[in-house]
Amino acid sequence: MSADFYVGFGPHPEPWSCTRGMLGWVLNTVAGHVQDPGLAATLRARADSGLQWFYFDSVERDQVPELVQVMIDVLIPAAEREYGDHPWFVPHTQELVDLVTEWQAEYRVELMEWGYEEALAMSRRQLAAGASMEEVLTRLRTKGFFEAECVLAVQSLTNSTLVEAREVVVHSQAWADRREHTEQLQAALEESLDMWAAESGSVEPESGRGER
C-alpha cells in the first residue's frame, strides 16, 4: 500500500509517495543516525505504527533541522548499501533527498534559525519597511507558523485583543488565497496569449520548417 512523506510546513507541504515499507525504512534509517533520543524514538514509533503518512509536524519543530540534515547525509549511502541492485529504490530515495535539500536551502536561514522573538523582530522590520500585515503573515505561514502562532504574533505586533488579532489572521488568509488565485489566472492568461500568438503566426517559424 502507498504512503507519503510530506516535506515542509503549512497547508501545502510537498508530498513524496512510496510504499509503506519504504516509508518505514526511511524513518528507521534516520532514527539510527540522529543524536536526539526523543526524535529517534518518535521516528521509530511512527515507523512501527504502519501509518500511511509522515509530516514535519509529526516531530517537534526544533527537531526538524536535525531530521532534515540527517536525511540529506545518510539516506542515499544507506540506500546504495542496502538496495543498490534494486532498479528503482535508490533513484526514488534520491527524489526525497532532493525535495528535502531544496526545502532546507530555501528555509533554513529563516524560521528554522529563528526563535519566536527573532520572528517578531523580522516582522517588525518588514512592517517598518512598508510591508502590509497580509504580506508579513503570508511569510510567517510559509515558514511554518500555524494559525495560533500567527494570532499571537499579530497581538504582539499591533497590541490588539485576541479577537481582533484572529480577525486579522483570517482576513490575511483570505487575502493570500485571492492573490494566489489571481496569479494563477494571470499565468493562464499569459499562456493562452502566447499560444494564440504562435497560432496566428506572430511567432517566427522554427528553423528548418517550410512555409505553409
PDB file of C-alpha atoms in Angstrom:
ATOM      1  CA  MET A   1       0.000   0.000   0.000  1.00  0.00           C
ATOM      2  CA  SER A   2       1.127   3.552  -0.689  1.00  0.00           C
ATOM      3  CA  ALA A   3       2.352   6.112   1.821  1.00  0.00           C
ATOM      4  CA  ASP A   4       3.501   9.738   1.726  1.00  0.00           C
ATOM      5  CA  PHE A   5       6.288  11.745   3.330  1.00  0.00           C
ATOM      6  CA  TYR A   6       5.340  15.436   3.342  1.00  0.00           C
ATOM      7  CA  VAL A   7       8.245  17.877   3.072  1.00  0.00           C
ATOM      8  CA  GLY A   8       7.631  21.320   4.560  1.00  0.00           C
ATOM      9  CA  PHE A   9       5.174  23.131   6.797  1.00  0.00           C
ATOM     10  CA  GLY A  10       1.965  24.996   6.097  1.00  0.00           C
ATOM     11  CA  PRO A  11      -1.192  23.903   4.268  1.00  0.00           C
ATOM     12  CA  HIS A  12       0.566  22.562   1.162  1.00  0.00           C
ATOM     13  CA  PRO A  13       3.710  20.571   2.002  1.00  0.00           C
ATOM     14  CA  GLU A  14       5.376  18.739  -0.878  1.00  0.00           C
ATOM     15  CA  PRO A  15       4.410  15.025  -0.938  1.00  0.00           C
ATOM     16  CA  TRP A  16       6.823  12.216  -1.737  1.00  0.00           C
ATOM     17  CA  SER A  17       4.951   8.969  -2.371  1.00  0.00           C
ATOM     18  CA  CYS A  18       6.287   5.493  -1.701  1.00  0.00           C
ATOM     19  CA  THR A  19       5.259   2.152  -0.226  1.00  0.00           C
ATOM     20  CA  ARG A  20       4.588   1.793   3.497  1.00  0.00           C
ATOM     21  CA  GLY A  21       7.645  -0.411   3.745  1.00  0.00           C
ATOM     22  CA  MET A  22       9.857   2.209   2.147  1.00  0.00           C
ATOM     23  CA  LEU A  23       8.491   4.934   4.419  1.00  0.00           C
ATOM     24  CA  GLY A  24       9.269   2.726   7.411  1.00  0.00           C
ATOM     25  CA  TRP A  25      12.784   2.178   6.073  1.00  0.00           C
ATOM     26  CA  VAL A  26      13.329   5.936   5.722  1.00  0.00           C
ATOM     27  CA  LEU A  27      12.155   6.640   9.270  1.00  0.00           C
ATOM     28  CA  ASN A  28      14.120   3.781  10.840  1.00  0.00           C
ATOM     29  CA  THR A  29      17.267   4.669   8.897  1.00  0.00           C
ATOM     30  CA  VAL A  30      17.128   8.292  10.007  1.00  0.00           C
ATOM     31  CA  ALA A  31      16.313   7.226  13.577  1.00  0.00           C
ATOM     32  CA  GLY A  32      19.533   5.227  13.638  1.00  0.00           C
ATOM     33  CA  HIS A  33      21.646   8.315  12.948  1.00  0.00           C
ATOM     34  CA  VAL A  34      20.049  11.249  14.801  1.00  0.00           C
ATOM     35  CA  GLN A  35      21.571  12.413  18.080  1.00  0.00           C
ATOM     36  CA  ASP A  36      18.307  13.452  19.743  1.00  0.00           C
ATOM     37  CA  PRO A  37      16.930  10.355  21.552  1.00  0.00           C
ATOM     38  CA  GLY A  38      13.440  11.829  21.608  1.00  0.00           C
ATOM     39  CA  LEU A  39      13.498  12.335  17.851  1.00  0.00           C
ATOM     40  CA  ALA A  40      14.804   8.803  17.313  1.00  0.00           C
ATOM     41  CA  ALA A  41      12.031   7.358  19.488  1.00  0.00           C
ATOM     42  CA  THR A  42       9.347   9.315  17.630  1.00  0.00           C
ATOM     43  CA  LEU A  43      10.635   8.198  14.235  1.00  0.00           C
ATOM     44  CA  ARG A  44      10.776   4.546  15.276  1.00  0.00           C
ATOM     45  CA  ALA A  45       7.295   4.717  16.771  1.00  0.00           C
ATOM     46  CA  ARG A  46       5.949   6.203  13.542  1.00  0.00           C
ATOM     47  CA  ALA A  47       7.684   3.516  11.508  1.00  0.00           C
ATOM     48  CA  ASP A  48       6.332   0.723  13.714  1.00  0.00           C
ATOM     49  CA  SER A  49       2.788   2.097  13.603  1.00  0.00           C
ATOM     50  CA  GLY A  50       2.482   1.427   9.873  1.00  0.00           C
ATOM     51  CA  LEU A  51       0.905   4.821   9.184  1.00  0.00           C
ATOM     52  CA  GLN A  52       0.449   5.940   5.591  1.00  0.00           C
ATOM     53  CA  TRP A  53       1.952   9.406   6.094  1.00  0.00           C
ATOM     54  CA  PHE A  54       4.636  11.393   7.857  1.00  0.00           C
ATOM     55  CA  TYR A  55       4.724  15.180   8.261  1.00  0.00           C
ATOM     56  CA  PHE A  56       7.384  17.522   9.591  1.00  0.00           C
ATOM     57  CA  ASP A  57       4.688  18.339  12.144  1.00  0.00           C
ATOM     58  CA  SER A  58       4.976  14.738  13.374  1.00  0.00           C
ATOM     59  CA  VAL A  59       8.034  15.815  15.384  1.00  0.00           C
ATOM     60  CA  GLU A  60       8.856  18.883  17.449  1.00  0.00           C
ATOM     61  CA  ARG A  61       9.690  21.921  15.347  1.00  0.00           C
ATOM     62  CA  ASP A  62      13.136  22.345  16.869  1.00  0.00           C
ATOM     63  CA  GLN A  63      13.891  18.731  15.858  1.00  0.00           C
ATOM     64  CA  VAL A  64      13.238  19.359  12.168  1.00  0.00           C
ATOM     65  CA  PRO A  65      16.704  20.787  11.318  1.00  0.00           C
ATOM     66  CA  GLU A  66      18.408  17.612  12.567  1.00  0.00           C
ATOM     67  CA  LEU A  67      15.810  15.414  10.846  1.00  0.00           C
ATOM     68  CA  VAL A  68      16.414  17.183   7.531  1.00  0.00           C
ATOM     69  CA  GLN A  69      20.203  17.206   7.760  1.00  0.00           C
ATOM     70  CA  VAL A  70      20.403  13.512   8.637  1.00  0.00           C
ATOM     71  CA  MET A  71      18.095  12.649   5.741  1.00  0.00           C
ATOM     72  CA  ILE A  72      20.411  14.523   3.386  1.00  0.00           C
ATOM     73  CA  ASP A  73      23.538  12.924   4.838  1.00  0.00           C
ATOM     74  CA  VAL A  74      22.580   9.266   5.241  1.00  0.00           C
ATOM     75  CA  LEU A  75      19.666   8.170   3.051  1.00  0.00           C
ATOM     76  CA  ILE A  76      21.482   7.794  -0.272  1.00  0.00           C
ATOM     77  CA  PRO A  77      24.530   5.968   1.169  1.00  0.00           C
ATOM     78  CA  ALA A  78      22.181   3.658   3.090  1.00  0.00           C
ATOM     79  CA  ALA A  79      20.014   3.019   0.023  1.00  0.00           C
ATOM     80  CA  GLU A  80      23.051   2.233  -2.126  1.00  0.00           C
ATOM     81  CA  ARG A  81      24.443  -0.069   0.543  1.00  0.00           C
ATOM     82  CA  GLU A  82      21.222  -1.962   1.226  1.00  0.00           C
ATOM     83  CA  TYR A  83      19.348  -1.763  -2.090  1.00  0.00           C
ATOM     84  CA  GLY A  84      21.991  -0.917  -4.670  1.00  0.00           C
ATOM     85  CA  ASP A  85      20.818  -3.691  -7.007  1.00  0.00           C
ATOM     86  CA  HIS A  86      17.171  -2.659  -6.845  1.00  0.00           C
ATOM     87  CA  PRO A  87      16.032  -0.990 -10.097  1.00  0.00           C
ATOM     88  CA  TRP A  88      14.239   1.997  -8.573  1.00  0.00           C
ATOM     89  CA  PHE A  89      14.924   2.178  -4.831  1.00  0.00           C
ATOM     90  CA  VAL A  90      17.988   4.432  -4.981  1.00  0.00           C
ATOM     91  CA  PRO A  91      16.602   6.819  -7.647  1.00  0.00           C
ATOM     92  CA  HIS A  92      13.331   7.153  -5.751  1.00  0.00           C
ATOM     93  CA  THR A  93      15.183   7.825  -2.497  1.00  0.00           C
ATOM     94  CA  GLN A  94      17.160  10.487  -4.351  1.00  0.00           C
ATOM     95  CA  GLU A  95      13.892  12.236  -5.212  1.00  0.00           C
ATOM     96  CA  LEU A  96      13.087  12.525  -1.499  1.00  0.00           C
ATOM     97  CA  VAL A  97      16.577  13.788  -0.685  1.00  0.00           C
ATOM     98  CA  ASP A  98      16.289  16.370  -3.474  1.00  0.00           C
ATOM     99  CA  LEU A  99      12.980  17.640  -2.068  1.00  0.00           C
ATOM    100  CA  VAL A 100      14.413  17.910   1.428  1.00  0.00           C
ATOM    101  CA  THR A 101      17.588  19.602   0.185  1.00  0.00           C
ATOM    102  CA  GLU A 102      15.560  22.161  -1.752  1.00  0.00           C
ATOM    103  CA  TRP A 103      13.393  22.866   1.294  1.00  0.00           C
ATOM    104  CA  GLN A 104      16.428  23.271   3.527  1.00  0.00           C
ATOM    105  CA  ALA A 105      18.144  25.646   1.111  1.00  0.00           C
ATOM    106  CA  GLU A 106      15.065  27.843   0.919  1.00  0.00           C
ATOM    107  CA  TYR A 107      14.000  27.968   4.556  1.00  0.00           C
ATOM    108  CA  ARG A 108      16.832  27.084   6.910  1.00  0.00           C
ATOM    109  CA  VAL A 109      18.137  30.653   7.184  1.00  0.00           C
ATOM    110  CA  GLU A 110      14.773  31.903   8.340  1.00  0.00           C
ATOM    111  CA  LEU A 111      12.252  30.085  10.527  1.00  0.00           C
ATOM    112  CA  MET A 112      14.448  27.153  11.484  1.00  0.00           C
ATOM    113  CA  GLU A 113      17.124  29.521  12.792  1.00  0.00           C
ATOM    114  CA  TRP A 114      14.613  31.903  14.366  1.00  0.00           C
ATOM    115  CA  GLY A 115      13.125  31.693  17.769  1.00  0.00           C
ATOM    116  CA  TYR A 116       9.721  33.307  18.246  1.00  0.00           C
ATOM    117  CA  GLU A 117      11.264  36.625  19.272  1.00  0.00           C
ATOM    118  CA  GLU A 118      13.513  36.661  16.208  1.00  0.00           C
ATOM    119  CA  ALA A 119      10.463  36.065  14.018  1.00  0.00           C
ATOM    120  CA  LEU A 120       8.695  39.022  15.626  1.00  0.00           C
ATOM    121  CA  ALA A 121      11.771  41.198  15.147  1.00  0.00           C
ATOM    122  CA  MET A 122      11.903  40.300  11.459  1.00  0.00           C
ATOM    123  CA  SER A 123       8.184  41.041  11.112  1.00  0.00           C
ATOM    124  CA  ARG A 124       8.584  44.445  12.759  1.00  0.00           C
ATOM    125  CA  ARG A 125      11.367  45.312  10.320  1.00  0.00           C
ATOM    126  CA  GLN A 126       9.180  44.270   7.402  1.00  0.00           C
ATOM    127  CA  LEU A 127       6.286  46.411   8.634  1.00  0.00           C
ATOM    128  CA  ALA A 128       8.611  49.367   9.180  1.00  0.00           C
ATOM    129  CA  ALA A 129       9.863  48.947   5.612  1.00  0.00           C
ATOM    130  CA  GLY A 130       6.326  49.281   4.281  1.00  0.00           C
ATOM    131  CA  ALA A 131       5.135  45.676   4.013  1.00  0.00           C
ATOM    132  CA  SER A 132       1.470  45.048   4.748  1.00  0.00           C
ATOM    133  CA  MET A 133       0.328  42.839   7.608  1.00  0.00           C
ATOM    134  CA  GLU A 134      -1.063  40.437   4.999  1.00  0.00           C
ATOM    135  CA  GLU A 135       2.390  40.099   3.438  1.00  0.00           C
ATOM    136  CA  VAL A 136       4.042  39.614   6.826  1.00  0.00           C
ATOM    137  CA  LEU A 137       1.585  36.892   7.850  1.00  0.00           C
ATOM    138  CA  THR A 138       1.855  35.139   4.498  1.00  0.00           C
ATOM    139  CA  ARG A 139       5.612  34.998   5.001  1.00  0.00           C
ATOM    140  CA  LEU A 140       5.226  33.596   8.517  1.00  0.00           C
ATOM    141  CA  ARG A 141       2.856  30.902   7.243  1.00  0.00           C
ATOM    142  CA  THR A 142       5.223  29.784   4.519  1.00  0.00           C
ATOM    143  CA  LYS A 143       7.947  29.470   7.142  1.00  0.00           C
ATOM    144  CA  GLY A 144       5.870  27.131   9.275  1.00  0.00           C
ATOM    145  CA  PHE A 145       3.815  29.339  11.599  1.00  0.00           C
ATOM    146  CA  PHE A 146       0.404  27.904  12.413  1.00  0.00           C
ATOM    147  CA  GLU A 147      -2.755  29.990  12.833  1.00  0.00           C
ATOM    148  CA  ALA A 148      -2.490  30.197  16.624  1.00  0.00           C
ATOM    149  CA  GLU A 149       1.106  31.423  16.365  1.00  0.00           C
ATOM    150  CA  CYS A 150       0.117  33.989  13.752  1.00  0.00           C
ATOM    151  CA  VAL A 151      -2.615  35.267  16.079  1.00  0.00           C
ATOM    152  CA  LEU A 152      -0.101  35.677  18.898  1.00  0.00           C
ATOM    153  CA  ALA A 153       2.275  37.446  16.514  1.00  0.00           C
ATOM    154  CA  VAL A 154      -0.436  39.920  15.473  1.00  0.00           C
ATOM    155  CA  GLN A 155      -1.240  40.604  19.126  1.00  0.00           C
ATOM    156  CA  SER A 156       2.399  41.382  19.834  1.00  0.00           C
ATOM    157  CA  LEU A 157       2.893  43.460  16.687  1.00  0.00           C
ATOM    158  CA  THR A 158      -0.292  45.535  16.953  1.00  0.00           C
ATOM    159  CA  ASN A 159      -1.210  45.479  20.661  1.00  0.00           C
ATOM    160  CA  SER A 160      -4.640  44.137  19.685  1.00  0.00           C
ATOM    161  CA  THR A 161      -7.007  41.844  21.547  1.00  0.00           C
ATOM    162  CA  LEU A 162      -7.186  38.120  20.844  1.00  0.00           C
ATOM    163  CA  VAL A 163     -10.452  38.520  18.923  1.00  0.00           C
ATOM    164  CA  GLU A 164      -9.085  41.407  16.849  1.00  0.00           C
ATOM    165  CA  ALA A 165      -5.877  39.520  16.100  1.00  0.00           C
ATOM    166  CA  ARG A 166      -7.780  36.432  14.975  1.00  0.00           C
ATOM    167  CA  GLU A 167      -9.871  38.563  12.602  1.00  0.00           C
ATOM    168  CA  VAL A 168      -6.671  39.962  11.090  1.00  0.00           C
ATOM    169  CA  VAL A 169      -5.271  36.461  10.574  1.00  0.00           C
ATOM    170  CA  VAL A 170      -8.479  35.178   8.954  1.00  0.00           C
ATOM    171  CA  HIS A 171      -8.585  38.235   6.684  1.00  0.00           C
ATOM    172  CA  SER A 172      -4.941  37.806   5.703  1.00  0.00           C
ATOM    173  CA  GLN A 173      -5.512  34.167   4.755  1.00  0.00           C
ATOM    174  CA  ALA A 174      -8.399  35.182   2.504  1.00  0.00           C
ATOM    175  CA  TRP A 175      -6.171  37.886   1.003  1.00  0.00           C
ATOM    176  CA  ALA A 176      -3.399  35.356   0.353  1.00  0.00           C
ATOM    177  CA  ASP A 177      -5.867  32.929  -1.249  1.00  0.00           C
ATOM    178  CA  ARG A 178      -7.199  35.684  -3.544  1.00  0.00           C
ATOM    179  CA  ARG A 179      -3.692  36.733  -4.537  1.00  0.00           C
ATOM    180  CA  GLU A 180      -2.730  33.138  -5.338  1.00  0.00           C
ATOM    181  CA  HIS A 181      -5.897  32.728  -7.423  1.00  0.00           C
ATOM    182  CA  THR A 182      -5.176  35.974  -9.292  1.00  0.00           C
ATOM    183  CA  GLU A 183      -1.617  34.880 -10.025  1.00  0.00           C
ATOM    184  CA  GLN A 184      -2.891  31.549 -11.364  1.00  0.00           C
ATOM    185  CA  LEU A 185      -5.405  33.321 -13.619  1.00  0.00           C
ATOM    186  CA  GLN A 186      -2.726  35.701 -14.864  1.00  0.00           C
ATOM    187  CA  ALA A 187      -0.375  32.820 -15.648  1.00  0.00           C
ATOM    188  CA  ALA A 188      -3.149  31.003 -17.520  1.00  0.00           C
ATOM    189  CA  LEU A 189      -3.983  34.166 -19.481  1.00  0.00           C
ATOM    190  CA  GLU A 190      -0.354  34.723 -20.444  1.00  0.00           C
ATOM    191  CA  GLU A 191      -0.070  31.110 -21.579  1.00  0.00           C
ATOM    192  CA  SER A 192      -3.228  31.466 -23.683  1.00  0.00           C
ATOM    193  CA  LEU A 193      -1.917  34.684 -25.264  1.00  0.00           C
ATOM    194  CA  ASP A 194       1.379  33.002 -26.099  1.00  0.00           C
ATOM    195  CA  MET A 195      -0.462  30.105 -27.730  1.00  0.00           C
ATOM    196  CA  TRP A 196      -2.696  32.499 -29.674  1.00  0.00           C
ATOM    197  CA  ALA A 197       0.316  34.484 -30.856  1.00  0.00           C
ATOM    198  CA  ALA A 198       2.058  31.322 -32.015  1.00  0.00           C
ATOM    199  CA  GLU A 199      -1.012  30.067 -33.864  1.00  0.00           C
ATOM    200  CA  SER A 200      -1.636  33.428 -35.526  1.00  0.00           C
ATOM    201  CA  GLY A 201       1.846  33.428 -37.000  1.00  0.00           C
ATOM    202  CA  SER A 202       3.271  36.303 -34.962  1.00  0.00           C
ATOM    203  CA  VAL A 203       5.988  33.986 -33.712  1.00  0.00           C
ATOM    204  CA  GLU A 204       8.840  33.254 -36.100  1.00  0.00           C
ATOM    205  CA  PRO A 205       8.676  29.713 -37.540  1.00  0.00           C
ATOM    206  CA  GLU A 206      11.158  27.236 -36.207  1.00  0.00           C
ATOM    207  CA  SER A 207      14.343  26.767 -38.180  1.00  0.00           C
ATOM    208  CA  GLY A 208      14.101  24.172 -40.897  1.00  0.00           C
ATOM    209  CA  ARG A 209      10.296  24.306 -41.086  1.00  0.00           C
ATOM    210  CA  GLY A 210       8.933  25.239 -44.503  1.00  0.00           C
ATOM    211  CA  GLU A 211       6.335  27.916 -45.101  1.00  0.00           C
ATOM    212  CA  ARG A 212       2.720  26.893 -45.283  1.00  0.00           C
TER     213      ARG A 212
END
